[in-house]
């Protein structure tokens, strides 16, 4: 078979592990030819092809980013996009496609699959909010980067008696905020799942600084919002693909806290540093397992499915089941973050 492969949406560490696994298993075990498309769906629409053989995947396991390149482009929202995708698939004689992506790419995958193309998807996003899988590739690396940042912020917060706000990624779900907050021992975690009450935040800080501490660390997800009807009004600012304008909520929160408490307050926005660099062993392993599962699924004639981690097992779930859903942080985990303040 000739099998197409693309990576779409924001990059994450661990993508190259998936590409490597698909190529090694696909060529070696199944005898397929793997054809890469550069820059996600954009490359598929434009016919931007890159051959993928063993020589292209040498030494890529420890590398971040994606050797195929990526882009935020959705063929179903572009005039003639789906026709262009089908034309390239025909020209390249592609019999099935493996798409590695987050919510946007997976939504595009289900649209393309509806038009009769055989597709197997692989979930990746540092936000870890893809429904149907316990983990998405890239999340573990992002948590370890964010935790290290919180650890580092700790010492300077203490030295200066400051309130330090650390903003992490997470548009619709606060997975990085909750896990790095717990692992780094943050005093407060603010996540999109539970809109916050600024008055309670202020009371908590004042009480803590009066009673037993001279500094506090708040980890805030970029998608966190204040409660409706509370004394802070705020509207999330979005870019064209639903990406959040980095720093907006944390800068505002910092200003509110400083004004309401008088505490010396500083803001650190981790931004794309969370998506860069070497993948952790966990992401290399998950990427490798999902890559093998994806090419095996293609070889078995599966289509319209996504590889998913359920407990310790990698399984296949229908793409139609995950479309339009967001996997949020369970209330229990947010409670742990609160309980250990
Ligand atoms: O989807 C992952 C993500 O990292 C979001 O958390 C963030 O809002 C967005 O990507 C940033 O996107 P971009 O790389 O386009 O700025």
Short mmCIF file of C-alpha atoms and ligand atoms in Angstrom, two decimals:
data_model
loop_
_atom_site.label_atom_id
_atom_site.label_comp_id
_atom_site.label_asym_id
_atom_site.label_seq_id
_atom_site.Cartn_x
_atom_site.Cartn_y
_atom_site.Cartn_z
CA UNK A 1 0.00 0.00 0.00
CA UNK A 2 0.93 3.64 -0.36
CA UNK A 3 0.10 5.27 2.97
CA UNK A 4 0.06 9.06 3.47
CA UNK A 5 1.21 10.68 6.73
CA UNK A 6 0.80 14.21 8.04
CA UNK A 7 1.17 16.21 11.26
CA UNK A 8 -1.26 19.11 11.76
CA UNK A 9 -1.94 21.90 14.28
CA UNK A 10 0.56 22.99 16.93
CA UNK A 11 3.69 20.85 17.14
CA UNK A 12 4.56 18.79 20.24
CA UNK A 13 7.63 16.84 21.36
CA UNK A 14 7.08 13.19 20.43
CA UNK A 15 5.74 13.65 16.88
CA UNK A 16 8.95 12.32 15.35
CA UNK A 17 8.61 9.15 17.42
CA UNK A 18 5.24 8.52 15.75
CA UNK A 19 6.61 9.22 12.26
CA UNK A 20 9.57 6.91 12.90
CA UNK A 21 7.33 4.10 14.15
CA UNK A 22 4.97 4.38 11.17
CA UNK A 23 7.88 4.26 8.71
CA UNK A 24 9.79 1.42 10.42
CA UNK A 25 6.76 -0.78 11.03
CA UNK A 26 5.08 0.19 7.76
CA UNK A 27 8.09 -0.60 5.56
CA UNK A 28 9.60 -3.39 7.61
CA UNK A 29 6.60 -5.42 8.74
CA UNK A 30 3.93 -4.57 6.18
CA UNK A 31 5.94 -3.65 3.08
CA UNK A 32 4.11 -0.32 2.60
CA UNK A 33 5.49 2.86 1.04
CA UNK A 34 5.03 5.84 3.36
CA UNK A 35 4.48 9.23 1.74
CA UNK A 36 4.78 12.33 3.92
CA UNK A 37 2.81 15.54 3.36
CA UNK A 38 4.54 18.68 4.52
CA UNK A 39 2.83 21.26 6.75
CA UNK A 40 -0.29 19.29 7.60
CA UNK A 41 -3.48 19.50 5.56
CA UNK A 42 -1.97 22.48 3.70
CA UNK A 43 0.65 20.21 2.11
CA UNK A 44 -1.95 17.61 1.27
CA UNK A 45 -4.11 20.22 -0.47
CA UNK A 46 -1.07 21.67 -2.29
CA UNK A 47 0.56 18.33 -3.20
CA UNK A 48 3.64 19.14 -1.09
CA UNK A 49 5.04 15.61 -0.84
CA UNK A 50 8.08 14.26 1.00
CA UNK A 51 9.19 10.63 0.68
CA UNK A 52 9.63 8.90 4.01
CA UNK A 53 12.06 6.02 4.19
CA UNK A 54 14.36 4.66 6.89
CA UNK A 55 17.03 7.18 5.95
CA UNK A 56 14.67 10.08 6.73
CA UNK A 57 13.96 8.92 10.27
CA UNK A 58 17.45 8.18 11.49
CA UNK A 59 18.25 9.77 14.90
CA UNK A 60 14.89 11.53 15.18
CA UNK A 61 13.64 9.86 18.37
CA UNK A 62 15.14 12.44 20.79
CA UNK A 63 14.22 15.44 18.64
CA UNK A 64 11.32 17.85 19.24
CA UNK A 65 9.09 19.44 16.57
CA UNK A 66 8.01 17.51 13.50
CA UNK A 67 10.27 16.58 10.61
CA UNK A 68 7.24 16.94 8.31
CA UNK A 69 6.46 20.50 9.38
CA UNK A 70 2.96 21.51 10.44
CA UNK A 71 0.35 24.22 9.92
CA UNK A 72 -3.01 25.33 11.18
CA UNK A 73 -5.11 24.80 8.03
CA UNK A 74 -8.45 23.01 7.77
CA UNK A 75 -9.41 21.90 4.24
CA UNK A 76 -13.13 21.69 5.03
CA UNK A 77 -13.22 25.39 5.96
CA UNK A 78 -11.42 26.48 2.78
CA UNK A 79 -13.17 26.84 -0.59
CA UNK A 80 -12.14 23.85 -2.72
CA UNK A 81 -9.97 22.49 0.11
CA UNK A 82 -11.54 19.03 0.25
CA UNK A 83 -11.42 18.67 -3.57
CA UNK A 84 -7.74 19.63 -3.54
CA UNK A 85 -7.05 17.00 -0.84
CA UNK A 86 -8.84 14.29 -2.84
CA UNK A 87 -6.99 15.28 -6.03
CA UNK A 88 -3.58 14.95 -4.33
CA UNK A 89 -4.51 11.59 -2.80
CA UNK A 90 -5.50 10.34 -6.26
CA UNK A 91 -2.41 11.70 -7.96
CA UNK A 92 -0.13 10.15 -5.33
CA UNK A 93 -2.14 6.90 -5.35
CA UNK A 94 -2.59 7.07 -1.57
CA UNK A 95 -4.84 4.29 -0.28
CA UNK A 96 -5.01 5.38 3.36
CA UNK A 97 -3.95 8.35 5.45
CA UNK A 98 -2.53 8.64 8.96
CA UNK A 99 -3.16 12.07 10.54
CA UNK A 100 -1.42 13.08 13.73
CA UNK A 101 -3.14 16.04 15.38
CA UNK A 102 -5.22 17.70 18.08
CA UNK A 103 -8.85 18.79 18.02
CA UNK A 104 -8.66 20.90 14.82
CA UNK A 105 -6.74 18.29 12.80
CA UNK A 106 -8.94 15.46 14.08
CA UNK A 107 -12.09 17.39 13.20
CA UNK A 108 -10.68 17.87 9.68
CA UNK A 109 -9.84 14.13 9.63
CA UNK A 110 -13.45 13.16 10.35
CA UNK A 111 -14.65 15.52 7.58
CA UNK A 112 -12.19 14.03 5.07
CA UNK A 113 -13.09 10.49 6.23
CA UNK A 114 -16.80 11.29 5.62
CA UNK A 115 -15.92 11.92 1.98
CA UNK A 116 -14.72 8.32 1.60
CA UNK A 117 -10.99 8.58 2.38
CA UNK A 118 -9.54 5.86 4.66
CA UNK A 119 -8.13 7.60 7.74
CA UNK A 120 -6.50 6.53 10.99
CA UNK A 121 -5.76 9.37 13.44
CA UNK A 122 -3.24 9.73 16.27
CA UNK A 123 -3.92 12.24 19.11
CA UNK A 124 -1.28 14.81 20.02
CA UNK A 125 -1.57 18.03 21.97
CA UNK A 126 0.23 19.38 24.98
CA UNK A 127 -3.24 20.47 26.19
CA UNK A 128 -4.20 16.77 26.66
CA UNK A 129 -7.82 17.64 25.93
CA UNK A 130 -8.58 15.13 23.13
CA UNK A 131 -11.64 13.15 24.13
CA UNK A 132 -11.41 9.35 24.20
CA UNK A 133 -7.74 8.94 25.14
CA UNK A 134 -6.19 9.06 28.61
CA UNK A 135 -3.09 10.78 27.18
CA UNK A 136 -2.15 12.73 24.08
CA UNK A 137 1.41 12.82 22.78
CA UNK A 138 3.35 15.87 24.01
CA UNK A 139 1.50 16.35 27.30
CA UNK A 140 4.07 14.60 29.48
CA UNK A 141 6.93 16.74 28.13
CA UNK A 142 4.95 19.95 28.61
CA UNK A 143 4.12 19.02 32.22
CA UNK A 144 7.75 18.33 32.99
CA UNK A 145 8.82 21.70 31.50
CA UNK A 146 6.06 23.56 33.38
CA UNK A 147 6.87 21.78 36.65
CA UNK A 148 10.52 22.72 36.36
CA UNK A 149 9.46 26.33 35.74
CA UNK A 150 7.27 26.35 38.87
CA UNK A 151 10.16 24.89 40.90
CA UNK A 152 12.43 27.67 39.67
CA UNK A 153 9.83 30.36 40.33
CA UNK A 154 9.55 29.11 43.91
CA UNK A 155 12.99 30.22 45.01
CA UNK A 156 12.77 33.70 43.53
CA UNK A 157 9.19 34.15 44.84
CA UNK A 158 10.40 33.34 48.34
CA UNK A 159 13.45 35.58 48.16
CA UNK A 160 11.38 38.59 47.12
CA UNK A 161 8.17 37.95 49.11
CA UNK A 162 6.17 38.07 45.90
CA UNK A 163 3.01 36.72 44.39
CA UNK A 164 4.15 34.97 41.21
CA UNK A 165 1.71 34.05 38.46
CA UNK A 166 2.81 31.38 35.98
CA UNK A 167 0.69 31.11 32.83
CA UNK A 168 0.65 27.77 31.03
CA UNK A 169 -1.13 26.62 27.87
CA UNK A 170 -4.57 25.03 27.93
CA UNK A 171 -7.39 26.62 25.99
CA UNK A 172 -10.39 24.53 26.97
CA UNK A 173 -8.88 22.38 29.72
CA UNK A 174 -6.39 23.00 32.51
CA UNK A 175 -4.42 19.74 32.36
CA UNK A 176 -0.98 21.38 32.37
CA UNK A 177 -2.04 23.88 35.04
CA UNK A 178 -3.48 21.22 37.37
CA UNK A 179 -0.66 18.68 37.00
CA UNK A 180 2.26 21.12 37.04
CA UNK A 181 0.53 23.01 39.87
CA UNK A 182 0.29 19.88 41.99
CA UNK A 183 3.77 18.64 41.07
CA UNK A 184 5.33 22.06 41.68
CA UNK A 185 3.37 22.78 44.87
CA UNK A 186 1.57 25.90 43.64
CA UNK A 187 -0.77 27.60 46.10
CA UNK A 188 -3.52 28.14 43.53
CA UNK A 189 -4.43 26.54 40.21
CA UNK A 190 -6.85 28.41 37.95
CA UNK A 191 -8.29 26.33 35.11
CA UNK A 192 -11.02 26.81 32.50
CA UNK A 193 -13.06 24.01 34.11
CA UNK A 194 -13.83 26.12 37.20
CA UNK A 195 -14.20 29.87 36.59
CA UNK A 196 -12.55 31.68 39.51
CA UNK A 197 -13.87 34.25 41.95
CA UNK A 198 -11.28 37.04 42.21
CA UNK A 199 -12.57 38.02 45.67
CA UNK A 200 -11.88 34.49 46.96
CA UNK A 201 -8.42 34.53 45.35
CA UNK A 202 -7.66 37.82 47.08
CA UNK A 203 -9.01 36.64 50.45
CA UNK A 204 -6.96 33.45 50.18
CA UNK A 205 -3.73 35.38 49.46
CA UNK A 206 -4.34 37.91 52.23
CA UNK A 207 -5.05 35.18 54.76
CA UNK A 208 -2.02 33.11 53.71
CA UNK A 209 0.35 36.09 53.80
CA UNK A 210 -1.00 37.20 57.19
CA UNK A 211 -0.93 33.74 58.74
CA UNK A 212 2.19 31.90 57.65
CA UNK A 213 3.79 32.82 54.31
CA UNK A 214 5.34 35.74 52.54
CA UNK A 215 4.99 34.50 48.97
CA UNK A 216 2.51 32.63 46.75
CA UNK A 217 2.56 30.91 43.39
CA UNK A 218 -0.50 30.82 41.15
CA UNK A 219 -0.52 28.60 38.06
CA UNK A 220 -3.10 29.82 35.58
CA UNK A 221 -4.19 28.13 32.36
CA UNK A 222 -4.42 30.52 29.41
CA UNK A 223 -8.12 29.62 29.07
CA UNK A 224 -9.04 30.40 32.70
CA UNK A 225 -11.85 32.92 33.15
CA UNK A 226 -13.43 34.75 36.09
CA UNK A 227 -16.87 33.65 37.31
CA UNK A 228 -19.83 35.37 35.78
CA UNK A 229 -21.32 37.91 38.16
CA UNK A 230 -18.03 38.27 40.10
CA UNK A 231 -16.23 41.57 40.59
CA UNK A 232 -13.83 41.03 37.67
CA UNK A 233 -15.05 41.22 34.08
CA UNK A 234 -12.91 39.74 31.34
CA UNK A 235 -13.33 38.47 27.79
CA UNK A 236 -10.97 35.84 26.36
CA UNK A 237 -9.21 37.08 23.22
CA UNK A 238 -8.92 34.49 20.41
CA UNK A 239 -6.88 34.27 17.20
CA UNK A 240 -8.27 32.98 13.86
CA UNK A 241 -7.87 29.29 14.78
CA UNK A 242 -9.25 29.64 18.29
CA UNK A 243 -5.76 30.04 19.78
CA UNK A 244 -5.65 32.28 22.82
CA UNK A 245 -3.67 35.50 22.92
CA UNK A 246 -0.83 34.49 25.25
CA UNK A 247 -0.49 36.42 28.46
CA UNK A 248 -3.88 38.13 28.37
CA UNK A 249 -5.45 36.46 31.43
CA UNK A 250 -2.28 36.36 33.55
CA UNK A 251 -1.38 40.02 32.94
CA UNK A 252 -4.90 41.04 33.88
CA UNK A 253 -4.93 38.77 36.94
CA UNK A 254 -1.56 40.13 38.05
CA UNK A 255 -2.83 43.71 37.80
CA UNK A 256 -6.01 42.85 39.75
CA UNK A 257 -4.11 41.09 42.54
CA UNK A 258 -1.53 43.86 42.86
CA UNK A 259 -4.23 46.54 42.97
CA UNK A 260 -6.48 44.67 45.44
CA UNK A 261 -3.80 43.36 47.83
CA UNK A 262 -0.85 45.69 47.46
CA UNK A 263 1.39 42.60 47.19
CA UNK A 264 4.38 42.80 44.89
CA UNK A 265 3.18 40.65 41.96
CA UNK A 266 4.95 39.32 38.86
CA UNK A 267 3.83 37.35 35.81
CA UNK A 268 5.71 34.66 33.86
CA UNK A 269 4.20 33.43 30.58
CA UNK A 270 5.71 30.07 29.63
CA UNK A 271 4.28 30.12 26.09
CA UNK A 272 5.85 27.99 23.38
CA UNK A 273 8.76 26.90 25.55
CA UNK A 274 6.26 24.24 26.73
CA UNK A 275 6.11 22.78 23.22
CA UNK A 276 9.80 22.84 22.38
CA UNK A 277 12.80 20.58 22.76
CA UNK A 278 13.46 16.98 23.60
CA UNK A 279 10.49 14.69 24.33
CA UNK A 280 10.43 12.83 27.64
CA UNK A 281 10.80 9.02 27.56
CA UNK A 282 7.03 8.76 28.22
CA UNK A 283 6.24 10.76 25.06
CA UNK A 284 8.74 8.80 22.97
CA UNK A 285 7.15 5.55 24.18
CA UNK A 286 3.57 6.72 23.67
CA UNK A 287 4.46 8.09 20.23
CA UNK A 288 6.10 4.80 19.25
CA UNK A 289 3.18 2.71 20.51
CA UNK A 290 0.60 4.87 18.77
CA UNK A 291 2.62 4.92 15.53
CA UNK A 292 2.75 1.11 15.46
CA UNK A 293 -0.95 0.87 16.35
CA UNK A 294 -1.87 3.33 13.59
CA UNK A 295 -0.01 1.56 10.78
CA UNK A 296 -1.23 -1.84 12.01
CA UNK A 297 -4.80 -0.48 11.95
CA UNK A 298 -4.34 0.81 8.39
CA UNK A 299 -2.97 -2.59 7.35
CA UNK A 300 -5.97 -4.32 8.92
CA UNK A 301 -8.31 -2.16 6.81
CA UNK A 302 -9.51 0.03 9.71
CA UNK A 303 -10.75 3.52 8.91
CA UNK A 304 -12.42 6.46 10.66
CA UNK A 305 -10.68 5.57 13.93
CA UNK A 306 -8.15 7.12 16.34
CA UNK A 307 -5.51 5.37 18.41
CA UNK A 308 -6.15 5.95 22.12
CA UNK A 309 -4.52 5.11 25.42
CA UNK A 310 -6.98 3.50 27.83
CA UNK A 311 -5.29 2.53 31.07
CA UNK A 312 -2.22 0.62 29.93
CA UNK A 313 -3.64 -0.38 26.54
CA UNK A 314 -3.54 1.29 23.15
CA UNK A 315 -6.93 0.77 21.50
CA UNK A 316 -8.90 2.18 18.56
CA UNK A 317 -11.89 4.50 19.04
CA UNK A 318 -14.26 5.76 16.32
CA UNK A 319 -13.48 9.33 15.20
CA UNK A 320 -17.20 10.06 15.17
CA UNK A 321 -17.30 9.44 18.94
CA UNK A 322 -14.71 12.08 19.80
CA UNK A 323 -15.77 14.87 17.43
CA UNK A 324 -16.78 18.10 19.13
CA UNK A 325 -15.91 16.89 22.65
CA UNK A 326 -13.27 18.19 25.05
CA UNK A 327 -11.68 16.04 27.75
CA UNK A 328 -11.57 18.21 30.87
CA UNK A 329 -9.68 17.82 34.13
CA UNK A 330 -11.70 15.80 36.67
CA UNK A 331 -12.98 17.75 39.67
CA UNK A 332 -11.03 15.37 41.94
CA UNK A 333 -7.71 16.53 40.49
CA UNK A 334 -8.60 20.20 40.89
CA UNK A 335 -9.66 19.43 44.47
CA UNK A 336 -6.22 17.92 45.16
CA UNK A 337 -4.60 21.11 43.88
CA UNK A 338 -6.84 23.12 46.24
CA UNK A 339 -6.41 20.78 49.20
CA UNK A 340 -2.62 21.05 49.16
CA UNK A 341 -2.47 24.86 49.02
O1 LIG B 1 -3.28 23.49 20.95
C1 LIG B 1 -2.11 23.61 21.64
C2 LIG B 1 -1.78 25.02 21.93
O2 LIG B 1 -0.55 24.87 22.51
C3 LIG B 1 -2.76 25.82 22.81
O3 LIG B 1 -2.70 25.58 24.15
C4 LIG B 1 -2.40 27.25 22.48
O4 LIG B 1 -3.50 28.10 22.69
C5 LIG B 1 -2.07 27.14 21.04
O5 LIG B 1 -1.63 25.83 20.80
C6 LIG B 1 -1.04 28.15 20.56
O6 LIG B 1 -0.99 28.06 19.18
P1 LIG B 1 0.07 28.74 18.23
O7 LIG B 1 1.28 27.85 18.21
O8 LIG B 1 -0.61 28.77 16.92
O9 LIG B 1 0.38 30.07 18.80
#
